[in-house]
Amino acid sequence: MTPKQADKLATGVIYAIVAIICAVLIFILAKVLVEGLPNITLHFLTAPSESFTAGGGIGAQLFNSFYLLVITLIISVPLSMGAAIYLSEYAPANKLTDAVRTAIEVLSSLPSIVVGLFGFLLFVIKLGWNFSILSGALALTIFSLPTLVRVIEQALEKIPDDQREGALALGLTRWECTKNILMPSALPSIVTGIVLAAGRIFGEAAALIYTSGLSAPALDFTSTDFASISNPWNLMRPAETLAVHIWKVNSEGIIPDVSVVSSGSAAVLILGILVFNLLARLLGNVLYKKMVGYSDK
Amino acid sequence: MKSKARLEKRGKFLTMLCTLIMLATVVGIIAMVAAKGLSVFFVDKVSIVDFLFKSEWSPSSVDSSGKHLVGALPMIIGSFSVTLLSTLLATPFALGAAIYMNEISGNRGKKILQPIIELLVGIPSVVYGMIGLSTIVPFIRSFAGGSGFGILAGTLVLTIMVLPTITSLSVNAISGVEQSQREAALALGTTRWQTTYKVVLKTALPGIMTAIVLGMARAFGEALAVQMVIGNTTVIPKSLTTPASTLTSILTMSMGNSIPGQLENNILWALALVLMLMSLLFIMIIHFIGNRKKV
């Protein structure tokens, strides 16, 4: 084979590979949406799930997924923002900083089931919080910390050093410079990163099976008793999420309409992820325009 | 002026506190999983050799000599098989996509393929497991017989899952190669493929290896998608299409059914420890590759 022929062959093979990857994604999306969308009705989205009979919905699971996501973000965003600011603006080049960087790497490669089991051991058993939203949110915080820290740090690092030097030369302290100069410019990238991370948190299940649990008590939105298990806002109640529900009905479910419930839930989950992806781009662009004064594109 | 200094101090203190909380969390996870995972060897006196190399897994029962049946070899073999096979299968596809995005199509290809890769990353693992259960398992059943559950089904699901990880990191590695190197090679009269193969891929090799190792780490640690399609039988797999199990799948299924403090529970923590040590090993390999690159 001459080099020219080899070049043609290789190019052909690479085109075929790209076509296969595109086909796989289209197949996955089509399968989930075509099979799932017809099952999504108002009843399905709002009704409580059934354990033994057909016709159950995902009302509680859907609410739990969003509620857990919000609680997780409330805990993890300030924490990761603090850590990212320290690492990019303050951290001296020493052994401790190296250790922190290695720790982030370790955390990002730990299997999420290990994070979930750690949460189970510490929050559920040792601290006695049982299967609860609080246990789940803390496990999800651990799971999402490395991503969030990295995203925020990269956003801060993208800002040219001139801005820091200028601010410091004008007599601002590092904290004022970060708060008033750097954070506003980094905000578009930070928001995009957080929304993308939210998509991952929304679909995560392994870390939740043993922390927020496998049961979704029916929710009563008129309840004012915050200690009640049916009060939606109670942080100490068990809360099965949508992703966990899909896993449960497929692997140990005994309801007769497994395929209806799981395909419908998967379609809702995928739509949610798509919305998060679009939202990330949109919010990023809008904020960027606002901060910089013109569009990137 | 005094309050300004105080504000600065407080800001530095707060951000440092966040960093230390994170560091403490990681140290805490490692220490607690290690302590729990080792207790079965020190408290329950289970032999590490039996645990790693015996193949009978039935922690609640004992053999004729009174020893607990805690051989984790079937799960260890299962985990390594799906990890190696799926990485092997995904790597050519990932490299193909990365080469396409950097060397062949320029910006247009990036605009099409980049969102596809991002979407594939974003699809939750339970959805991959569900599709595996409803598509791949019946497909294997129809052409290979048996139940369709097994290492092959797990491998195929994982291949799609690690593909975007390896692709996006390889894209970074390949786009890091200096443009002048490509131009020099092309000026010598090489074809595009010769340039890609002999110059670009060679230069980007450390980065590509890192991508592959991170893909392996993801495959080794993935729990739910694999658990749904592998069959979860704790025997040493005889073929690719007979039910098997992985460390993660047994952990996912069994942890809730055992009582904390008992041997059946402690031995599961030993599985979690193996899982954690493997992910630490993957990190060490990546550091090793990174250090060699500098020299």
Coordinates of C-alpha atoms in Angstrom, one line a residue:
Chain A
M1 CA 0.0 0.0 0.0
T2 CA 1.4 3.4 -0.9
P3 CA 1.3 6.2 1.6
K4 CA -1.5 7.9 -0.4
Q5 CA -3.7 4.8 -0.2
A6 CA -3.0 4.5 3.5
D7 CA -4.0 8.1 3.9
K8 CA -7.3 7.5 2.1
L9 CA -8.0 4.3 4.1
A10 CA -7.3 6.0 7.4
T11 CA -9.5 8.9 6.6
G12 CA -12.3 6.6 5.6
V13 CA -12.0 4.6 8.8
I14 CA -12.0 7.8 10.9
Y15 CA -15.2 9.0 9.0
A16 CA -16.8 5.7 9.8
I17 CA -15.9 6.0 13.5
V18 CA -17.4 9.5 13.7
A19 CA -20.5 8.2 11.9
I20 CA -20.9 5.4 14.4
I21 CA -20.5 7.7 17.4
C22 CA -23.2 10.1 16.0
A23 CA -25.4 7.1 15.3
V24 CA -25.1 5.8 18.8
L25 CA -26.1 9.1 20.3
I26 CA -29.0 9.5 18.0
F27 CA -30.1 5.9 18.8
I28 CA -29.9 6.6 22.5
L29 CA -31.8 9.8 22.4
A30 CA -34.4 8.5 19.9
K31 CA -34.9 5.3 22.0
V32 CA -35.4 7.2 25.3
L33 CA -37.6 9.9 23.8
V34 CA -39.7 7.8 21.4
E35 CA -40.5 5.2 24.0
G36 CA -40.7 7.6 26.9
L37 CA -42.5 10.7 25.7
P38 CA -45.9 9.0 25.1
N39 CA -45.9 7.8 28.7
I40 CA -45.5 11.3 30.1
T41 CA -48.9 12.6 31.2
L42 CA -49.9 15.0 33.8
H43 CA -51.0 12.1 35.9
F44 CA -47.6 10.4 35.5
L45 CA -45.7 13.6 36.5
T46 CA -47.8 14.2 39.6
A47 CA -49.1 10.9 40.9
P48 CA -47.3 9.0 43.7
S49 CA -45.5 5.9 42.6
E50 CA -47.0 2.4 43.1
S51 CA -45.1 -0.5 44.6
F52 CA -47.1 -3.4 43.4
T53 CA -49.7 -2.3 40.9
A54 CA -49.5 -0.6 37.5
G55 CA -50.4 3.1 36.9
G56 CA -48.1 4.8 39.4
G57 CA -46.5 8.1 38.7
I58 CA -43.3 9.9 39.7
G59 CA -44.6 13.0 41.5
A60 CA -42.6 12.6 44.7
Q61 CA -39.4 11.5 42.9
L62 CA -39.5 14.5 40.6
F63 CA -39.9 16.9 43.5
N64 CA -37.2 15.1 45.4
S65 CA -34.7 15.3 42.6
F66 CA -35.1 19.1 42.3
Y67 CA -35.2 19.7 46.1
L68 CA -32.1 17.6 46.6
L69 CA -30.4 19.4 43.8
V70 CA -31.2 22.8 45.4
I71 CA -30.0 21.7 48.9
T72 CA -26.8 20.3 47.4
L73 CA -26.1 23.5 45.5
I74 CA -26.7 25.6 48.6
I75 CA -24.1 23.6 50.5
S76 CA -21.6 22.9 47.7
V77 CA -21.4 26.2 45.8
P78 CA -20.2 28.4 48.6
L79 CA -17.8 25.7 49.8
S80 CA -16.3 25.1 46.4
M81 CA -16.2 28.8 45.6
G82 CA -14.2 29.4 48.8
A83 CA -11.8 26.6 48.0
A84 CA -11.4 27.8 44.4
I85 CA -10.7 31.4 45.4
Y86 CA -8.1 30.2 48.0
L87 CA -6.4 28.0 45.5
S88 CA -6.2 30.5 42.6
E89 CA -5.7 33.7 44.6
Y90 CA -4.0 32.9 47.9
A91 CA -2.5 29.5 48.0
P92 CA 1.3 29.6 48.4
A93 CA 3.4 27.1 46.5
N94 CA 4.0 24.6 49.3
K95 CA 3.4 21.0 50.4
L96 CA -0.1 21.8 51.8
T97 CA -1.3 23.2 48.5
D98 CA 0.2 20.2 46.7
A99 CA -1.7 18.0 49.1
V100 CA -5.0 19.8 48.4
R101 CA -4.5 19.5 44.6
T102 CA -3.8 15.8 45.0
A103 CA -6.9 15.4 47.2
I104 CA -9.1 17.0 44.6
E105 CA -7.7 14.6 42.0
V106 CA -8.4 11.7 44.3
L107 CA -11.9 12.9 45.1
S108 CA -12.7 13.3 41.4
S109 CA -11.6 9.7 40.6
L110 CA -13.3 8.0 43.6
P111 CA -16.2 5.8 42.4
S112 CA -19.5 7.5 43.4
I113 CA -20.6 4.3 45.1
V114 CA -17.6 4.6 47.5
V115 CA -18.7 8.2 48.2
G116 CA -22.2 6.9 48.8
L117 CA -21.1 4.2 51.1
F118 CA -19.0 6.7 53.1
G119 CA -22.1 8.9 53.4
F120 CA -24.0 5.9 54.5
L121 CA -21.5 5.1 57.2
L122 CA -21.0 8.6 58.5
F123 CA -24.3 10.4 58.0
V124 CA -26.8 7.6 58.1
I125 CA -25.3 5.3 60.7
K126 CA -22.7 7.2 62.8
L127 CA -24.6 10.6 63.0
G128 CA -27.9 8.8 63.0
W129 CA -29.6 11.0 60.4
N130 CA -31.0 7.8 58.7
F131 CA -31.9 7.8 55.0
S132 CA -32.6 11.5 54.6
I133 CA -32.3 14.5 52.2
L134 CA -29.6 15.9 54.4
S135 CA -27.5 12.7 54.2
G136 CA -28.1 12.6 50.4
A137 CA -27.3 16.3 49.9
L138 CA -24.0 15.9 51.8
A139 CA -23.0 12.8 49.8
L140 CA -23.8 14.7 46.5
T141 CA -21.8 17.6 47.8
I142 CA -18.7 15.4 48.2
F143 CA -19.5 13.9 44.7
S144 CA -19.7 17.3 43.0
L145 CA -16.9 19.3 44.9
P146 CA -14.0 18.4 42.6
T147 CA -15.9 19.4 39.5
L148 CA -17.1 22.7 40.9
V149 CA -13.8 23.7 42.4
R150 CA -12.1 23.0 39.0
V151 CA -14.7 24.9 37.1
I152 CA -14.5 28.0 39.3
E153 CA -10.7 27.9 39.5
Q154 CA -10.5 27.8 35.7
A155 CA -12.9 30.7 35.4
L156 CA -10.7 32.7 37.8
E157 CA -7.5 31.7 36.0
K158 CA -8.8 32.9 32.7
I159 CA -8.9 36.5 33.9
P160 CA -5.7 38.3 32.8
D161 CA -3.2 39.2 35.6
D162 CA -3.4 42.8 34.5
Q163 CA -6.7 43.2 36.2
R164 CA -5.3 41.8 39.5
E165 CA -2.3 44.0 39.2
G166 CA -4.3 47.1 38.3
A167 CA -6.7 46.5 41.3
L168 CA -3.8 45.9 43.7
A169 CA -2.0 49.0 42.4
L170 CA -5.0 51.1 43.2
G171 CA -4.8 50.0 46.8
L172 CA -7.4 47.3 46.9
T173 CA -6.8 44.3 49.1
R174 CA -6.7 40.9 47.5
W175 CA -10.1 40.1 49.0
E176 CA -11.7 43.3 47.6
C177 CA -10.0 42.6 44.2
T178 CA -11.4 39.1 44.1
K179 CA -14.9 40.2 45.3
N180 CA -15.3 43.3 43.2
I181 CA -13.1 42.7 40.1
L182 CA -12.5 39.1 39.5
M183 CA -15.7 37.4 40.6
P184 CA -17.9 39.6 38.3
S185 CA -15.8 38.9 35.3
A186 CA -15.6 35.2 36.0
L187 CA -19.3 35.0 36.7
P188 CA -20.5 33.9 33.2
S189 CA -18.1 30.9 33.2
I190 CA -18.9 30.1 36.8
V191 CA -22.6 30.0 36.2
T192 CA -22.2 27.9 33.1
G193 CA -20.1 25.4 35.1
I194 CA -22.5 25.3 38.0
V195 CA -25.5 24.6 35.7
L196 CA -23.6 21.8 33.9
A197 CA -22.6 20.3 37.3
A198 CA -26.2 20.6 38.3
G199 CA -27.1 18.3 35.4
R200 CA -24.7 15.7 36.7
I201 CA -26.0 16.0 40.2
F202 CA -29.6 15.6 38.8
G203 CA -28.8 12.3 37.2
E204 CA -26.6 10.8 39.9
A205 CA -27.9 7.7 41.6
A206 CA -25.1 5.5 43.0
A207 CA -24.2 8.0 45.7
L208 CA -27.9 8.3 46.8
I209 CA -29.1 4.7 47.1
Y210 CA -27.6 4.4 50.6
T211 CA -27.9 8.0 51.7
S212 CA -31.2 9.5 50.7
G213 CA -32.7 6.0 50.3
L214 CA -35.0 4.0 48.2
S215 CA -38.4 5.1 49.5
A216 CA -40.5 8.1 48.5
P217 CA -43.2 8.8 51.0
A218 CA -46.2 10.6 49.6
L219 CA -45.9 14.3 50.0
D220 CA -48.5 16.6 51.5
F221 CA -47.9 20.2 50.4
T222 CA -50.4 21.5 52.9
S223 CA -48.5 20.0 55.8
T224 CA -47.1 22.6 58.3
D225 CA -45.5 20.0 60.6
F226 CA -41.8 20.2 59.6
A227 CA -41.0 17.0 61.4
S228 CA -43.6 15.0 59.5
I229 CA -42.3 12.5 57.0
S230 CA -44.9 13.7 54.4
N231 CA -43.8 17.4 54.7
P232 CA -42.0 18.0 51.4
W233 CA -39.5 20.5 53.0
N234 CA -38.5 18.2 55.9
L235 CA -34.7 17.6 55.5
M236 CA -34.8 14.5 57.6
R237 CA -37.2 12.5 55.5
P238 CA -36.1 9.7 53.1
A239 CA -36.2 10.9 49.4
E240 CA -35.9 8.6 46.4
T241 CA -34.9 10.6 43.3
L242 CA -35.9 10.0 39.7
A243 CA -32.5 8.4 38.8
V244 CA -32.7 6.1 41.8
H245 CA -36.3 5.2 40.9
I246 CA -35.2 4.1 37.4
W247 CA -32.6 1.9 38.9
K248 CA -35.0 0.5 41.5
V249 CA -37.8 -0.4 39.2
N250 CA -35.4 -2.0 36.7
S251 CA -33.3 -4.0 39.1
E252 CA -35.7 -5.0 41.8
G253 CA -39.1 -3.7 40.8
I254 CA -42.1 -5.9 40.9
I255 CA -44.6 -3.5 39.3
P256 CA -46.2 -4.9 36.1
D257 CA -45.6 -1.7 34.1
V258 CA -41.8 -1.5 34.6
S259 CA -41.2 -0.5 31.0
V260 CA -43.8 2.3 31.1
V261 CA -42.5 3.8 34.4
S262 CA -38.8 3.4 33.6
S263 CA -39.0 4.7 30.0
G264 CA -41.2 7.6 31.1
S265 CA -38.8 8.5 34.0
A266 CA -35.8 8.2 31.7
A267 CA -37.4 10.6 29.2
V268 CA -38.1 13.1 31.9
L269 CA -34.5 12.7 33.2
I270 CA -33.0 13.1 29.7
L271 CA -35.2 16.2 29.0
G272 CA -34.0 17.6 32.3
I273 CA -30.3 17.1 31.4
L274 CA -30.9 18.6 27.9
V275 CA -32.6 21.7 29.6
F276 CA -29.6 22.0 31.9
N277 CA -27.2 21.9 28.9
L278 CA -29.2 24.5 27.0
L279 CA -29.6 26.7 30.1
A280 CA -25.8 26.6 30.7
R281 CA -25.1 27.9 27.3
L282 CA -27.9 30.5 27.4
L283 CA -27.1 31.8 30.9
G284 CA -23.4 32.0 30.1
N285 CA -24.0 34.0 26.9
V286 CA -26.6 36.3 28.5
L287 CA -24.3 37.0 31.5
Y288 CA -21.3 37.5 29.3
K289 CA -23.2 40.1 27.2
K290 CA -24.2 41.9 30.3
M291 CA -20.7 41.9 31.9
V292 CA -18.7 42.6 28.8
G293 CA -21.1 44.5 26.7
Y294 CA -21.0 42.5 23.5
S295 CA -21.7 38.9 22.4
D296 CA -19.0 36.3 22.1
K297 CA -20.4 34.9 18.9
Chain B
M1 CA -7.8 51.2 57.1
K2 CA -7.9 48.9 60.1
S3 CA -11.2 47.4 59.0
K4 CA -9.9 46.8 55.5
A5 CA -7.1 44.7 56.9
R6 CA -9.5 42.8 59.0
L7 CA -11.8 42.1 56.0
E8 CA -8.8 40.8 54.1
K9 CA -7.8 38.5 56.9
R10 CA -11.4 37.2 57.3
G11 CA -11.6 36.6 53.5
K12 CA -8.4 34.7 53.5
F13 CA -9.4 32.7 56.6
L14 CA -12.8 31.8 55.1
T15 CA -11.5 30.6 51.8
M16 CA -8.7 28.6 53.5
L17 CA -11.3 27.0 55.8
C18 CA -13.3 25.8 52.7
T19 CA -10.1 24.3 51.3
L20 CA -9.3 22.6 54.6
I21 CA -12.8 21.2 54.9
M22 CA -12.4 19.6 51.5
L23 CA -9.0 18.2 52.4
A24 CA -10.4 16.8 55.6
T25 CA -13.2 15.2 53.7
V26 CA -10.9 13.3 51.4
V27 CA -8.6 12.3 54.3
G28 CA -11.7 11.2 56.2
I29 CA -13.1 9.1 53.4
I30 CA -9.8 7.3 52.9
A31 CA -9.2 6.8 56.6
M32 CA -12.8 5.5 57.3
V33 CA -13.0 3.2 54.3
A34 CA -9.6 1.9 55.1
A35 CA -10.4 1.3 58.7
K36 CA -13.7 -0.4 57.9
G37 CA -12.2 -2.4 55.1
L38 CA -9.3 -3.7 57.1
S39 CA -11.4 -4.6 60.1
V40 CA -12.5 -7.9 58.5
F41 CA -8.9 -9.0 58.4
F42 CA -7.9 -7.8 61.9
V43 CA -11.1 -8.3 63.9
D44 CA -12.8 -11.2 62.1
K45 CA -9.4 -12.8 61.2
V46 CA -10.2 -13.4 57.6
S47 CA -7.2 -14.3 55.6
I48 CA -6.3 -11.6 52.9
V49 CA -5.0 -14.4 50.6
D50 CA -8.4 -16.2 50.9
F51 CA -10.2 -13.0 50.2
L52 CA -8.2 -12.1 47.1
F53 CA -7.6 -15.5 45.6
K54 CA -10.5 -17.8 46.6
S55 CA -13.5 -18.0 44.4
E56 CA -16.4 -19.0 46.7
W57 CA -18.4 -16.1 47.9
S58 CA -21.0 -16.8 50.5
P59 CA -20.0 -14.7 53.6
S60 CA -22.8 -16.0 55.8
S61 CA -21.8 -19.6 55.6
V62 CA -18.6 -21.5 56.5
D63 CA -16.7 -24.3 54.9
S64 CA -15.8 -27.7 56.5
S65 CA -12.9 -26.2 58.4
G66 CA -15.0 -23.4 59.9
K67 CA -13.6 -20.6 57.7
H68 CA -16.0 -18.1 56.1
L69 CA -16.5 -18.3 52.4
V70 CA -15.2 -14.9 51.4
G71 CA -13.4 -15.4 48.1
A72 CA -13.7 -12.2 46.1
L73 CA -11.9 -13.5 43.1
P74 CA -15.0 -13.7 40.8
M75 CA -15.8 -10.0 41.4
I76 CA -12.2 -9.0 41.0
I77 CA -12.0 -10.9 37.7
G78 CA -15.3 -9.4 36.6
S79 CA -14.2 -5.8 37.4
F80 CA -10.9 -6.2 35.6
S81 CA -12.5 -7.9 32.6
V82 CA -15.2 -5.2 31.9
T83 CA -12.6 -2.4 32.6
L84 CA -9.9 -3.8 30.2
L85 CA -12.3 -4.9 27.5
S86 CA -14.3 -1.7 27.4
T87 CA -11.2 0.5 27.4
L88 CA -9.8 -1.6 24.6
L89 CA -13.0 -1.2 22.6
A90 CA -13.5 2.5 23.3
T91 CA -10.0 3.7 22.7
P92 CA -9.9 3.4 18.9
F93 CA -13.2 5.1 18.6
A94 CA -12.2 7.9 21.0
L95 CA -8.9 8.4 19.1
G96 CA -10.7 8.4 15.8
A97 CA -13.1 11.1 17.0
A98 CA -10.2 13.1 18.5
I99 CA -8.2 12.9 15.3
Y100 CA -11.3 13.9 13.3
M101 CA -11.9 16.9 15.4
N102 CA -8.3 18.1 15.4
E103 CA -6.7 17.0 12.1
I104 CA -9.4 16.4 9.6
S105 CA -12.4 18.6 9.9
G106 CA -11.2 21.7 11.7
N107 CA -13.9 23.9 13.3
R108 CA -16.9 22.4 11.5
G109 CA -16.4 18.9 12.9
K110 CA -15.7 20.3 16.4
K111 CA -19.0 22.1 16.3
I112 CA -20.9 18.9 15.5
L113 CA -18.9 16.4 17.6
Q114 CA -18.2 18.5 20.6
P115 CA -21.9 18.7 21.7
I116 CA -22.4 15.0 21.0
I117 CA -19.5 14.1 23.3
E118 CA -20.8 16.6 25.9
L119 CA -24.3 15.0 25.7
L120 CA -22.9 11.5 26.0
V121 CA -21.1 12.6 29.2
G122 CA -24.3 14.1 30.5
I123 CA -26.5 11.1 30.1
P124 CA -27.0 9.6 33.6
S125 CA -25.6 6.1 34.1
V126 CA -29.0 4.6 35.0
V127 CA -30.2 5.5 31.6
Y128 CA -27.2 3.7 30.0
G129 CA -28.0 0.7 32.2
M130 CA -31.7 0.8 31.2
I131 CA -30.8 1.0 27.5
G132 CA -28.4 -1.9 28.0
L133 CA -31.1 -3.9 29.7
S134 CA -33.7 -3.2 27.0
T135 CA -31.5 -3.4 23.9
I136 CA -28.0 -5.0 24.4
V137 CA -29.1 -7.8 26.7
P138 CA -31.9 -9.1 24.4
F139 CA -29.6 -8.7 21.4
I140 CA -26.8 -10.8 23.0
R141 CA -29.5 -13.4 24.1
S142 CA -30.7 -13.8 20.5
F143 CA -27.3 -14.4 18.9
A144 CA -25.3 -16.0 21.7
G145 CA -28.0 -17.8 23.7
G146 CA -28.2 -17.8 27.5
S147 CA -29.7 -15.0 29.4
G148 CA -27.8 -12.2 27.7
F149 CA -26.5 -10.9 31.0
G150 CA -22.8 -11.0 31.5
I151 CA -19.4 -9.5 30.9
L152 CA -20.1 -8.8 27.2
A153 CA -23.2 -6.7 28.0
G154 CA -21.4 -4.9 30.8
T155 CA -18.4 -4.2 28.4
L156 CA -20.7 -2.8 25.7
V157 CA -22.5 -0.4 28.1
L158 CA -19.2 0.7 29.6
T159 CA -17.6 1.3 26.2
I160 CA -20.2 3.9 25.4
M161 CA -19.8 5.4 28.9
V162 CA -16.0 5.8 28.8
L163 CA -15.9 6.9 25.2
P164 CA -16.6 10.6 25.9
T165 CA -14.1 10.7 28.8
I166 CA -11.3 9.3 26.6
T167 CA -12.3 11.4 23.6
S168 CA -12.4 14.8 25.3
L169 CA -9.1 14.3 27.1
S170 CA -7.4 13.0 23.9
V171 CA -8.7 16.1 22.0
N172 CA -6.9 18.2 24.6
A173 CA -3.7 16.2 24.2
I174 CA -3.8 16.3 20.4
S175 CA -4.6 20.0 20.1
G176 CA -1.7 20.7 22.4
V177 CA 0.7 19.5 19.7
E178 CA 2.5 22.5 18.1
Q179 CA 1.3 23.4 14.7
S180 CA 4.8 23.9 13.5
Q181 CA 5.5 20.2 14.0
R182 CA 2.7 19.3 11.6
E183 CA 3.8 21.8 9.1
A184 CA 7.4 20.5 9.3
A185 CA 6.2 17.0 8.6
L186 CA 4.0 18.0 5.8
A187 CA 6.8 20.0 4.2
L188 CA 8.9 16.9 4.1
G189 CA 6.2 15.4 1.9
T190 CA 4.3 13.1 4.3
T191 CA 0.6 12.5 3.8
R192 CA -1.9 13.7 6.4
W193 CA -2.2 10.2 7.9
Q194 CA 1.6 9.8 8.2
T195 CA 1.8 13.2 9.9
T196 CA -1.0 12.3 12.3
Y197 CA 0.3 8.8 13.0
K198 CA 4.0 9.4 13.2
V199 CA 4.2 12.9 14.5
V200 CA 1.0 14.1 16.2
L201 CA 0.0 10.9 18.0
K202 CA 3.5 10.2 19.1
T203 CA 3.9 13.7 20.6
A204 CA 0.5 13.5 22.2
L205 CA 1.1 10.0 23.6
P206 CA 1.5 10.9 27.3
G207 CA -1.7 12.9 27.2
I208 CA -3.5 10.1 25.4
M209 CA -2.3 7.6 28.0
T210 CA -3.6 9.8 30.8
A211 CA -7.0 9.9 29.0
I212 CA -7.0 6.1 28.7
V213 CA -6.2 5.6 32.4
L214 CA -8.9 8.0 33.4
G215 CA -11.3 6.1 31.2
M216 CA -10.3 2.9 33.0
A217 CA -10.8 4.5 36.4
R218 CA -14.3 5.5 35.3
A219 CA -15.1 2.0 34.0
F220 CA -13.7 0.3 37.2
G221 CA -15.8 2.5 39.5
E222 CA -19.1 2.5 37.5
A223 CA -21.7 0.8 39.6
L224 CA -25.3 1.0 38.5
A225 CA -25.2 0.7 34.7
V226 CA -23.0 -2.4 35.1
Q227 CA -25.1 -3.9 37.9
M228 CA -28.2 -3.7 35.7
V229 CA -26.7 -5.8 32.8
I230 CA -24.0 -8.1 34.3
G231 CA -26.2 -10.7 36.0
N232 CA -24.6 -10.5 39.4
T233 CA -23.7 -14.1 39.9
T234 CA -20.7 -14.5 42.1
V235 CA -19.0 -17.3 40.2
I236 CA -15.9 -17.0 38.1
P237 CA -17.2 -16.2 34.6
K238 CA -16.6 -19.0 32.1
S239 CA -17.5 -17.0 29.0
L240 CA -18.3 -13.5 28.1
T241 CA -22.0 -14.2 27.9
T242 CA -22.6 -16.0 31.2
P243 CA -23.8 -13.9 34.2
A244 CA -20.9 -12.5 36.3
S245 CA -20.4 -9.7 38.8
T246 CA -18.1 -6.8 39.6
L247 CA -17.0 -5.3 42.9
T248 CA -19.3 -2.4 42.4
S249 CA -22.3 -4.5 41.5
I250 CA -22.1 -6.7 44.6
L251 CA -21.6 -3.7 46.8
T252 CA -24.6 -1.9 45.3
M253 CA -26.8 -5.0 45.8
S254 CA -25.7 -6.3 49.2
M255 CA -24.7 -3.4 51.5
G256 CA -28.3 -2.7 52.5
N257 CA -29.0 -6.4 53.3
S258 CA -26.4 -6.8 56.0
I259 CA -26.1 -5.7 59.5
P260 CA -23.3 -3.2 60.4
G261 CA -20.6 -4.8 62.5
Q262 CA -21.2 -8.3 61.4
L263 CA -18.7 -10.2 59.1
E264 CA -21.2 -10.2 56.2
N265 CA -21.1 -6.4 56.3
N266 CA -17.4 -6.0 57.1
I267 CA -16.4 -8.1 54.1
L268 CA -18.3 -5.7 51.9
W269 CA -16.2 -2.8 53.2
A270 CA -13.2 -4.8 52.2
L271 CA -14.6 -4.8 48.6
A272 CA -15.0 -1.0 48.9
L273 CA -11.4 -0.8 50.1
V274 CA -10.2 -2.7 47.0
L275 CA -12.2 -0.3 44.9
M276 CA -10.7 2.7 46.6
L277 CA -7.2 1.4 46.4
M278 CA -7.6 0.8 42.6
S279 CA -8.7 4.4 42.1
L280 CA -5.7 5.6 44.1
L281 CA -3.5 3.4 41.9
F282 CA -5.0 5.0 38.7
I283 CA -4.1 8.4 40.1
M284 CA -0.6 7.3 40.8
I285 CA -0.2 5.9 37.3
I286 CA -1.4 9.3 35.9
H287 CA 1.2 11.1 38.1
F288 CA 3.9 8.7 36.8
I289 CA 3.0 9.5 33.2
G290 CA 2.9 13.2 33.9
N291 CA 6.3 13.2 35.6
R292 CA 7.9 11.3 32.7
K293 CA 6.5 13.9 30.3
K294 CA 8.5 16.6 32.1
V295 CA 11.9 14.9 31.7

